[in-house]
Tab-separated table of N, CA and C in Angstrom:
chain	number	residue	atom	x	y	z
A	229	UNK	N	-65.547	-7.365	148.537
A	229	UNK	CA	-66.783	-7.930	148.040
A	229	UNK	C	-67.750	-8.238	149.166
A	230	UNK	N	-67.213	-7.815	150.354
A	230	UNK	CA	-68.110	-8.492	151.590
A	230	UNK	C	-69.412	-7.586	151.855
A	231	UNK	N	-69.409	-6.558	150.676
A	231	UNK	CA	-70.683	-5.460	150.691
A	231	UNK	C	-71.357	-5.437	149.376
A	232	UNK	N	-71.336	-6.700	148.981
A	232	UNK	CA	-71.983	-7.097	147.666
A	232	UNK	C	-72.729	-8.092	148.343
A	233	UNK	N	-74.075	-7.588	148.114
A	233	UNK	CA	-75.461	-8.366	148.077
A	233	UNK	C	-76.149	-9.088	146.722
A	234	UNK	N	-76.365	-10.489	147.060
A	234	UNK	CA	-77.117	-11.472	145.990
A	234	UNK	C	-78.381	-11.614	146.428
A	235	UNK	N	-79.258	-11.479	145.722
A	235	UNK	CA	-80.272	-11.696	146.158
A	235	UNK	C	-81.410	-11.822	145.014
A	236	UNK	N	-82.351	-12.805	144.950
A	236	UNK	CA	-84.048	-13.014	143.770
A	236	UNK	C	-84.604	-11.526	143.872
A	237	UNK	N	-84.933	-11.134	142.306
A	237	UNK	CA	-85.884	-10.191	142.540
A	237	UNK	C	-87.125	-10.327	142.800
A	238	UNK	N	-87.608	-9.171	143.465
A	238	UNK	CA	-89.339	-9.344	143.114
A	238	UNK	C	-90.153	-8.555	142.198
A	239	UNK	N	-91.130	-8.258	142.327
A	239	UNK	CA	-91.854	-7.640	141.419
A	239	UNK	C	-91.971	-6.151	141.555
A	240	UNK	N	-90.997	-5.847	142.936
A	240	UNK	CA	-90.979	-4.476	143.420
A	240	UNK	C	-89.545	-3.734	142.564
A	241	UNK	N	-89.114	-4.854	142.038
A	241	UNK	CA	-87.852	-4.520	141.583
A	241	UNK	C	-87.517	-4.533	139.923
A	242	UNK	N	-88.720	-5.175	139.483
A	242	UNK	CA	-88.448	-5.100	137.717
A	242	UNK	C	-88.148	-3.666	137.201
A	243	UNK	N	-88.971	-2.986	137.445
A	243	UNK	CA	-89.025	-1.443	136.409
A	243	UNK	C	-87.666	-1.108	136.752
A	244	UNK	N	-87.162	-1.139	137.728
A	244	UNK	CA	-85.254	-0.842	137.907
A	244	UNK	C	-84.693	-1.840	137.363
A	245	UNK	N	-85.245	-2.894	136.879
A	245	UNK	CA	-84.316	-3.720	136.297
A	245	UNK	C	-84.066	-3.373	134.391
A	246	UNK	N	-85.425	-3.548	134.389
A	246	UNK	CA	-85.687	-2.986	132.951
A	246	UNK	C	-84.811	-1.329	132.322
A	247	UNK	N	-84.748	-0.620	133.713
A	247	UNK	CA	-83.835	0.629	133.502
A	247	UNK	C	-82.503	0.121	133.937
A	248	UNK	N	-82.315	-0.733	134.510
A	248	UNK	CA	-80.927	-0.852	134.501
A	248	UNK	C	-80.414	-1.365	133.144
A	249	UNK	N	-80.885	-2.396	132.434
A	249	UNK	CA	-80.769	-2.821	131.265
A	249	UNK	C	-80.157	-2.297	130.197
A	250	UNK	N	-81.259	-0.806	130.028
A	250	UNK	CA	-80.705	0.534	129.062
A	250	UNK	C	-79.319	0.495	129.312
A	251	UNK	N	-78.811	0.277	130.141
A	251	UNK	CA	-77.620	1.421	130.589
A	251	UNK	C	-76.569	0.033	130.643
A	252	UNK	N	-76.903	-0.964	130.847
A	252	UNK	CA	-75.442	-2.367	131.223
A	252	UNK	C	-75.986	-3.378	130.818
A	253	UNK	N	-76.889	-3.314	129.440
A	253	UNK	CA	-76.685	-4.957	129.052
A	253	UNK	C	-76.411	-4.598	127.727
A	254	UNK	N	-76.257	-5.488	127.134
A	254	UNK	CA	-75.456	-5.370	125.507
A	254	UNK	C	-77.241	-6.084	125.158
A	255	UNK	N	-77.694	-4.879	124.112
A	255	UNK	CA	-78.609	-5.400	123.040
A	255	UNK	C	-80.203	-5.442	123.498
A	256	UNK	N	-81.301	-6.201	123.052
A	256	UNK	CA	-82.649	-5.825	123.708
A	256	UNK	C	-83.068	-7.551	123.602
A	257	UNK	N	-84.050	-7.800	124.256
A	257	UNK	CA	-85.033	-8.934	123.959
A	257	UNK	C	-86.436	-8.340	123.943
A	258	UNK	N	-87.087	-9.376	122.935
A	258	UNK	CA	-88.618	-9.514	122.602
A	258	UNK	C	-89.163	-9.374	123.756
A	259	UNK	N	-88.624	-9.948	125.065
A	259	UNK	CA	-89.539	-10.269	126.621
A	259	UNK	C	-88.673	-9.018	127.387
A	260	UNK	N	-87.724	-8.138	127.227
A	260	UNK	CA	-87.693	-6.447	127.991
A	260	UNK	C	-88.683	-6.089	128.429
A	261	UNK	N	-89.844	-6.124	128.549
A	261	UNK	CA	-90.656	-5.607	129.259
A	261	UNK	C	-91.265	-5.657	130.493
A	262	UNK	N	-92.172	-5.033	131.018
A	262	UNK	CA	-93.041	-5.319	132.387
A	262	UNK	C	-93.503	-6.804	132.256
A	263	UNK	N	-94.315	-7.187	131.408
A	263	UNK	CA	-95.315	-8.680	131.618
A	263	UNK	C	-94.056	-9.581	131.753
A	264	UNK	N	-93.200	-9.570	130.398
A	264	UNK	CA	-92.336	-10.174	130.337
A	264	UNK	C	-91.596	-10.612	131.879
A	265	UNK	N	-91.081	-9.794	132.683
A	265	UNK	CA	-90.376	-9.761	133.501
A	265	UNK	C	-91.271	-9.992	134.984
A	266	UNK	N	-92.690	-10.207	134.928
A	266	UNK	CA	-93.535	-10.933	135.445
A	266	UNK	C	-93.817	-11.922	135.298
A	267	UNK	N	-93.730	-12.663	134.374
A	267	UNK	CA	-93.642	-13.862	134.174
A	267	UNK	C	-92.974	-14.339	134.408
A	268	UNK	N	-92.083	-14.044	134.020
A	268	UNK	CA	-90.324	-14.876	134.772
A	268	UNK	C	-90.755	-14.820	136.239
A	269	UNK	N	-90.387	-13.723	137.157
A	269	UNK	CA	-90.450	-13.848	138.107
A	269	UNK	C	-91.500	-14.542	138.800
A	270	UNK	N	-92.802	-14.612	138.164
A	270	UNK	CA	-94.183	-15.842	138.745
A	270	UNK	C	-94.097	-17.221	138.136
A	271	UNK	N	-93.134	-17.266	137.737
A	271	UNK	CA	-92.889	-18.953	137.414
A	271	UNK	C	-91.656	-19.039	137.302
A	272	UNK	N	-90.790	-18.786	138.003
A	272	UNK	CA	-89.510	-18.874	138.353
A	272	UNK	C	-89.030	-18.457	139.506
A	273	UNK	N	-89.386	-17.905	140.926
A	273	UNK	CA	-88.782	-17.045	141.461
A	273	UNK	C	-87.709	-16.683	141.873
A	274	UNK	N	-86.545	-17.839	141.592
A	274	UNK	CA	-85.262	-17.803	141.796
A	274	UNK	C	-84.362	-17.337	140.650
A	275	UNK	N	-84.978	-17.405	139.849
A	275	UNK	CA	-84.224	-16.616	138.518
A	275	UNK	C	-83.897	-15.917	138.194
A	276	UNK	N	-84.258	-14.895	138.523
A	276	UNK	CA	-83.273	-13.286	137.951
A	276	UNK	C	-82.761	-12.602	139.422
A	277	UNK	N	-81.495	-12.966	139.405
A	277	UNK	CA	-80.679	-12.578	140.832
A	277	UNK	C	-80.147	-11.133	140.378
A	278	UNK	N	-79.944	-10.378	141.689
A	278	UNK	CA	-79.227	-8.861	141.612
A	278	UNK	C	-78.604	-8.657	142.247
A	279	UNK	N	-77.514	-8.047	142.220
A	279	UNK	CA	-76.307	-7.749	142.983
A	279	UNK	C	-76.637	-6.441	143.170
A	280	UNK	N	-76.376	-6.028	144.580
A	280	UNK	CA	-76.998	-4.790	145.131
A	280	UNK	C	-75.558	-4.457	146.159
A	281	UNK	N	-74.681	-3.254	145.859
A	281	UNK	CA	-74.108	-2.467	146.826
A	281	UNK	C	-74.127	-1.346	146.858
A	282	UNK	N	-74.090	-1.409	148.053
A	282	UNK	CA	-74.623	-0.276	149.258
A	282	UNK	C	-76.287	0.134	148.729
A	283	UNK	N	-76.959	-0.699	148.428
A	283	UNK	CA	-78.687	-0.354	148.072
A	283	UNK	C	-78.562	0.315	146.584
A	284	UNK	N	-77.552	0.472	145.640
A	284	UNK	CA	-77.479	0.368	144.653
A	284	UNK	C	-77.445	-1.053	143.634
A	285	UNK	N	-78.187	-1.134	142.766
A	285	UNK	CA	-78.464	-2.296	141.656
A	285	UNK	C	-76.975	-2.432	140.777
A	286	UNK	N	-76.008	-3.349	141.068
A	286	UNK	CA	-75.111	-2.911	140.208
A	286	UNK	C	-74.806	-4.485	139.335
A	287	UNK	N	-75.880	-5.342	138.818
A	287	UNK	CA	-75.293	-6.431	138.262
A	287	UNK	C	-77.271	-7.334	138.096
A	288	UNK	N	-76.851	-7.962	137.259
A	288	UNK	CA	-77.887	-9.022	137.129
A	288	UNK	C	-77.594	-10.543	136.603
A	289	UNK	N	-78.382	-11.452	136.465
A	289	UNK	CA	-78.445	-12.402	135.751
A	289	UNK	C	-79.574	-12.827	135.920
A	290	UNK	N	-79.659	-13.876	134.712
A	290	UNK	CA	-81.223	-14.698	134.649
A	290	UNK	C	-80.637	-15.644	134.688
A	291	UNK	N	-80.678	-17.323	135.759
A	291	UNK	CA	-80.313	-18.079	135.924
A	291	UNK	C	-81.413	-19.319	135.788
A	292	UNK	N	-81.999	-19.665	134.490
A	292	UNK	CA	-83.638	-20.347	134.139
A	292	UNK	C	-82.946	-21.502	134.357
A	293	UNK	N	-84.394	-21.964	135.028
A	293	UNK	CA	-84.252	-23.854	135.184
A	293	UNK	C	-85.175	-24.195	134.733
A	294	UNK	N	-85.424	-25.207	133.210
A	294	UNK	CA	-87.181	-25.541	132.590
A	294	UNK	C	-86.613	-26.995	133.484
A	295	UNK	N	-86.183	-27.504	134.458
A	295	UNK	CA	-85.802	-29.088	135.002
A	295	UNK	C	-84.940	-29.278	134.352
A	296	UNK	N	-84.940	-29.466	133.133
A	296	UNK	CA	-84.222	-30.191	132.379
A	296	UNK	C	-82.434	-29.489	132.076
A	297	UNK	N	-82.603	-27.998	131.878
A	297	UNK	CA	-81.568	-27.515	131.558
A	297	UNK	C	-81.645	-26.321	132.445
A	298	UNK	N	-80.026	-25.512	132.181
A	298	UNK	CA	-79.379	-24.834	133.140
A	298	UNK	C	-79.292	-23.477	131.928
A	299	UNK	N	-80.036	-22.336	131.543
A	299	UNK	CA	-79.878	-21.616	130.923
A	299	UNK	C	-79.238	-19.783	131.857
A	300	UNK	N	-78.792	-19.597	131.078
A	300	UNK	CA	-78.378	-18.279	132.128
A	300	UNK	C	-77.996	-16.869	130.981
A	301	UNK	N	-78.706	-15.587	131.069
A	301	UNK	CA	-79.527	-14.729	130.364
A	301	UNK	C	-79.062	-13.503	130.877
A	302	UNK	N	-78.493	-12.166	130.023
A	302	UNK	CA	-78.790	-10.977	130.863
A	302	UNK	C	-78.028	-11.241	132.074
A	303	UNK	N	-76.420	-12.010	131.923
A	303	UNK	CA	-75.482	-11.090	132.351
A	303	UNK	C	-75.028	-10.031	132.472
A	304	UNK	N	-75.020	-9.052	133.564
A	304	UNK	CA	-74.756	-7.773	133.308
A	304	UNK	C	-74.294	-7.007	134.597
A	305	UNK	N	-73.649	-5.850	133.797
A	305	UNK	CA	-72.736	-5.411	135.215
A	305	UNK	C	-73.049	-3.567	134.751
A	306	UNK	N	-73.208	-3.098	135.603
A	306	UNK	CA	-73.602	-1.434	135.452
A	306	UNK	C	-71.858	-0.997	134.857
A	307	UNK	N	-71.632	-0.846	133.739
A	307	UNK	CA	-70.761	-0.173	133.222
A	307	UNK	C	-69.391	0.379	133.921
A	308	UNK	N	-69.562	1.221	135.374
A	308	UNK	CA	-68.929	1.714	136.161
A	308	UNK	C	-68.625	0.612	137.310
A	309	UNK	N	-68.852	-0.444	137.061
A	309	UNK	CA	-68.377	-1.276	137.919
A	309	UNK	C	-68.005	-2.107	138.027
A	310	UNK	N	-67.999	-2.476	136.295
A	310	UNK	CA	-66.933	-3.648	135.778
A	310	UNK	C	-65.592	-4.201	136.390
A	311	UNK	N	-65.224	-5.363	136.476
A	311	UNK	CA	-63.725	-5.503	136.615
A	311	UNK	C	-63.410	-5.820	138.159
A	312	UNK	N	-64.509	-5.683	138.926
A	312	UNK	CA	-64.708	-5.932	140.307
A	312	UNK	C	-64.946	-6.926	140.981
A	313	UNK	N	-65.642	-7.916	140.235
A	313	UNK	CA	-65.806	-9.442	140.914
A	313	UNK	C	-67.207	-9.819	140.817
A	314	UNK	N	-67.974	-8.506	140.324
A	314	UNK	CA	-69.510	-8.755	140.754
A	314	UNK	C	-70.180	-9.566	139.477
A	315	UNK	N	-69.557	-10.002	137.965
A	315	UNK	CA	-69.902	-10.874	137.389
A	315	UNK	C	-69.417	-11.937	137.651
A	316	UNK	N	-68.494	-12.399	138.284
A	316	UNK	CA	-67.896	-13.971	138.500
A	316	UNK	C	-69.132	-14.042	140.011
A	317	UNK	N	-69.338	-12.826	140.943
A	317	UNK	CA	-70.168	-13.590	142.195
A	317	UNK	C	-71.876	-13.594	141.374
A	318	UNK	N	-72.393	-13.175	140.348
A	318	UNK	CA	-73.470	-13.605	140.115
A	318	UNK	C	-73.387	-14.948	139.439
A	319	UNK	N	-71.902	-15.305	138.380
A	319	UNK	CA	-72.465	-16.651	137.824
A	319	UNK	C	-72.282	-17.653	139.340
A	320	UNK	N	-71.203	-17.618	140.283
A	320	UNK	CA	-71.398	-18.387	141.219
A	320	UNK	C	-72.535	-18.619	142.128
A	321	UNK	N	-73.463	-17.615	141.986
A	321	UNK	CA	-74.671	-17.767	142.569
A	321	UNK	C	-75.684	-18.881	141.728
A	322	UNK	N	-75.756	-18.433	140.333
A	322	UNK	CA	-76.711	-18.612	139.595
A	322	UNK	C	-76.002	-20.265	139.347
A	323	UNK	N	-74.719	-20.735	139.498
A	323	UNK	CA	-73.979	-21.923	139.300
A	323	UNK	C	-74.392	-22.685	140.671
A	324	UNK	N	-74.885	-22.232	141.841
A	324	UNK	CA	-74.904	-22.718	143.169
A	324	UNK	C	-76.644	-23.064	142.827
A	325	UNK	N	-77.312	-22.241	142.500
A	325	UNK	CA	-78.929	-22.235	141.937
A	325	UNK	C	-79.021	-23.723	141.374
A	326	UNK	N	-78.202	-23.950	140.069
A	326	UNK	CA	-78.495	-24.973	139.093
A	326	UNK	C	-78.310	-25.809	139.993
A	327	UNK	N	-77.336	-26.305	140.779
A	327	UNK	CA	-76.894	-27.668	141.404
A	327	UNK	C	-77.740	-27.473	142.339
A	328	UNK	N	-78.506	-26.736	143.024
A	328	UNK	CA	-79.321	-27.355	144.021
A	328	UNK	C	-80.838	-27.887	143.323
A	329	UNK	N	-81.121	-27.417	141.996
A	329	UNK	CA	-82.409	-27.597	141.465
A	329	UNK	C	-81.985	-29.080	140.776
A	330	UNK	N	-80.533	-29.690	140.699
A	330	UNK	CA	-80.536	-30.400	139.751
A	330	UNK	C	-79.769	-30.703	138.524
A	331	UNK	N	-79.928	-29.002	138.466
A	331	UNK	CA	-78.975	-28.904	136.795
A	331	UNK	C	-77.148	-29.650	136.797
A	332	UNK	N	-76.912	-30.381	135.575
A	332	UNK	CA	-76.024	-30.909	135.837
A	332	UNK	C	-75.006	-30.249	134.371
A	333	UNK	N	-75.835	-29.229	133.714
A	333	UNK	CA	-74.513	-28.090	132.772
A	333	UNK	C	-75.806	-27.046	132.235
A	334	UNK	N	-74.411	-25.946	132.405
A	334	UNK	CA	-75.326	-24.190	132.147
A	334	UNK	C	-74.743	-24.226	130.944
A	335	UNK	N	-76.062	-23.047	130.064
A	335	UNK	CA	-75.417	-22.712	128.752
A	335	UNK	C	-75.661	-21.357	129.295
A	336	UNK	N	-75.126	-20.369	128.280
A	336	UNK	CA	-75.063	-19.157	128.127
A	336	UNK	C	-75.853	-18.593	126.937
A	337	UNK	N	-76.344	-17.859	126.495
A	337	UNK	CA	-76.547	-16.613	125.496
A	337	UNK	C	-75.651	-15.801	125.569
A	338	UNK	N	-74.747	-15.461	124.498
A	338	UNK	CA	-73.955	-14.406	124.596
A	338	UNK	C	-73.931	-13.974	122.801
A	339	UNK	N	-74.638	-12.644	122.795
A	339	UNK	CA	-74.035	-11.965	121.381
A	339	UNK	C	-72.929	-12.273	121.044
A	340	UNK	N	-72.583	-12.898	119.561
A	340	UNK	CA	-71.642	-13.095	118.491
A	340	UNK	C	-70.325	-11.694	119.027
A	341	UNK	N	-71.265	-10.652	118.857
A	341	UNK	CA	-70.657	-9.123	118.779
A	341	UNK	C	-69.618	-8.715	119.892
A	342	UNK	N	-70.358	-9.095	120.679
A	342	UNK	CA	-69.802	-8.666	122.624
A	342	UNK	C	-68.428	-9.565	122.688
A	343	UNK	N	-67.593	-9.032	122.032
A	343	UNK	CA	-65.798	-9.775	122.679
A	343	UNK	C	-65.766	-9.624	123.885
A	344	UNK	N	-66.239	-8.581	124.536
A	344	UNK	CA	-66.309	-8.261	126.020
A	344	UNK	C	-66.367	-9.304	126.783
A	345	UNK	N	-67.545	-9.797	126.097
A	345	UNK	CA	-68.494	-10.851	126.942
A	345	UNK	C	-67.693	-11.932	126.908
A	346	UNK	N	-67.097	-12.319	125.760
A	346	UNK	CA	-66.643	-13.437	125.553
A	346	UNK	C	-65.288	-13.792	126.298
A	347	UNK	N	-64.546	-12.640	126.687
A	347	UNK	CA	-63.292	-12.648	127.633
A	347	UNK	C	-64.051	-12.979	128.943
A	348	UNK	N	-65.070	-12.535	129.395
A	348	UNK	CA	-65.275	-12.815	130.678
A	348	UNK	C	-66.073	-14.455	130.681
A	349	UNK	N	-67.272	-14.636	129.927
A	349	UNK	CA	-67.326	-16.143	129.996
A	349	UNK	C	-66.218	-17.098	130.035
A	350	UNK	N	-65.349	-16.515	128.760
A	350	UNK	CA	-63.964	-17.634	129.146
A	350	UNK	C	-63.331	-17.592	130.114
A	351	UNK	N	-63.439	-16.774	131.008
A	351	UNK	CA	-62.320	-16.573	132.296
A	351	UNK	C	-63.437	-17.435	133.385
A	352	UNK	N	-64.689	-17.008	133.007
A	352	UNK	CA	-65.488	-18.382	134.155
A	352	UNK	C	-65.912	-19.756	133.654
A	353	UNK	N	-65.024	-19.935	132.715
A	353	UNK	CA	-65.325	-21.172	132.295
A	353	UNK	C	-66.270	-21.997	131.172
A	354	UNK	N	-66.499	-20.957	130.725
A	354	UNK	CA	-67.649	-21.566	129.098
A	354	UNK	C	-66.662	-21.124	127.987
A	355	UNK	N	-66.941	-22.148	127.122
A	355	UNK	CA	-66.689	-21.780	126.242
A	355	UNK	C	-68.411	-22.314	124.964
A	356	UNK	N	-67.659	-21.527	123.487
A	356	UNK	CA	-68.768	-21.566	122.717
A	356	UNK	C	-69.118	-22.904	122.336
A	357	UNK	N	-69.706	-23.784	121.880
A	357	UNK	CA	-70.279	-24.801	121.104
A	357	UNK	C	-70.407	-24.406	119.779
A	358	UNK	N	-69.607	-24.444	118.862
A	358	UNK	CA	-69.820	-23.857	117.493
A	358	UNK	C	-70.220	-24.992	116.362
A	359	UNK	N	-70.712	-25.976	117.201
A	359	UNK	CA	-71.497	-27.333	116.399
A	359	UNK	C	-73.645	-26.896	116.671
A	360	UNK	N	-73.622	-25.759	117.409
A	360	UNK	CA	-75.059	-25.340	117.944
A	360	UNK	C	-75.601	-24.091	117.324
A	361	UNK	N	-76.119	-23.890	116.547
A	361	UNK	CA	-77.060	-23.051	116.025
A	361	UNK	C	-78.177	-22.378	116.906
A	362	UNK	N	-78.416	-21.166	117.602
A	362	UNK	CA	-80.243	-21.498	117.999
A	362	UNK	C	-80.707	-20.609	116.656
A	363	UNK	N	-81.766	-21.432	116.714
A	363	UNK	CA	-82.914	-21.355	115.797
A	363	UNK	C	-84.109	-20.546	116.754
A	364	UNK	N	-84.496	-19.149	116.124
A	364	UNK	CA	-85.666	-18.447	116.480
A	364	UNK	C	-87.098	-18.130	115.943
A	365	UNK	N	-88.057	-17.934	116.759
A	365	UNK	CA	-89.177	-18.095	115.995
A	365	UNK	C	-89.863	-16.949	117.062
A	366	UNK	N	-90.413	-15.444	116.260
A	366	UNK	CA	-90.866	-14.967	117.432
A	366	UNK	C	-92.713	-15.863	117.609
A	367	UNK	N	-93.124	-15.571	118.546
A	367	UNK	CA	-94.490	-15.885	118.550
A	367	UNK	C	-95.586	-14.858	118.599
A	368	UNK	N	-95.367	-13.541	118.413
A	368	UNK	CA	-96.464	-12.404	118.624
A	368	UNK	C	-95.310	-11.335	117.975
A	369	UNK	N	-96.345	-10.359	117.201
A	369	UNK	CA	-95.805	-9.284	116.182
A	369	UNK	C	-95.182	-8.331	116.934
């Protein structure tokens, strides 16, 4: 793992993120896009970390801090590289993020669907809240 790079994206780096997406995240969001993923990054800049080896993109997360809470988004690992360590070293990044901003507990988003997902959150330590509903509301058609 000593050739696994963490590192904030910038704005030089969305459109590869957005294509990485297609290919290693489970499902789409309303905010997938360019603006979307400008925004985050101009009012967040520590938030969407990438795991990069050998100058290949092979992992993401969105690690949001509104102050108050520790949200974390768009876990993801390029398909072919699962099983390697590079999702446990992004939540430890994005877990090292919260405690220096403050945050004192992360939630997750994770599709109902993705068992996948759900073996690996439980192996880093979340489990579901099945007393929590989210409730959605889009805001634009």
């Amino acid at each position: 793992m000593t050739d696994l790079r963490i590192r904030a994206a910038v704005a030089a780096d969305l459109d590869s993120v957005l294509a990485f997406w297609k290919t290693a995240a489970e499902g789409t969001s309303i905010s997938d896009d360019r603006a979307g993923m400008e925004r985050l990054v101009a009012r967040d800049p520590g938030a969407l970390l990438l795991a990069e080896r050998g100058g290949e993109l092979v992992g993401t997360v969105i690690a949001g801090f509104d102050g108050w809470r520790c949200h974390l988004y768009r876990l993801a690992v390029h398909p072919g590289r699962r099983r390697q360590g590079i999702g446990s070293a992004l939540l430890a990044a994005a877990e090292e993020r919260f405690v220096r901003l403050g945050g004192r507990r992360a939630d997750a988003m994770v599709l109902v669907r993705n068992e996948t997902a759900h073996h690996a959150w439980r192996a880093a330590g979340y489990g579901p809240e099945e007393h929590w509903r989210r409730w959605v509301k889009p805001l634009t058609d």
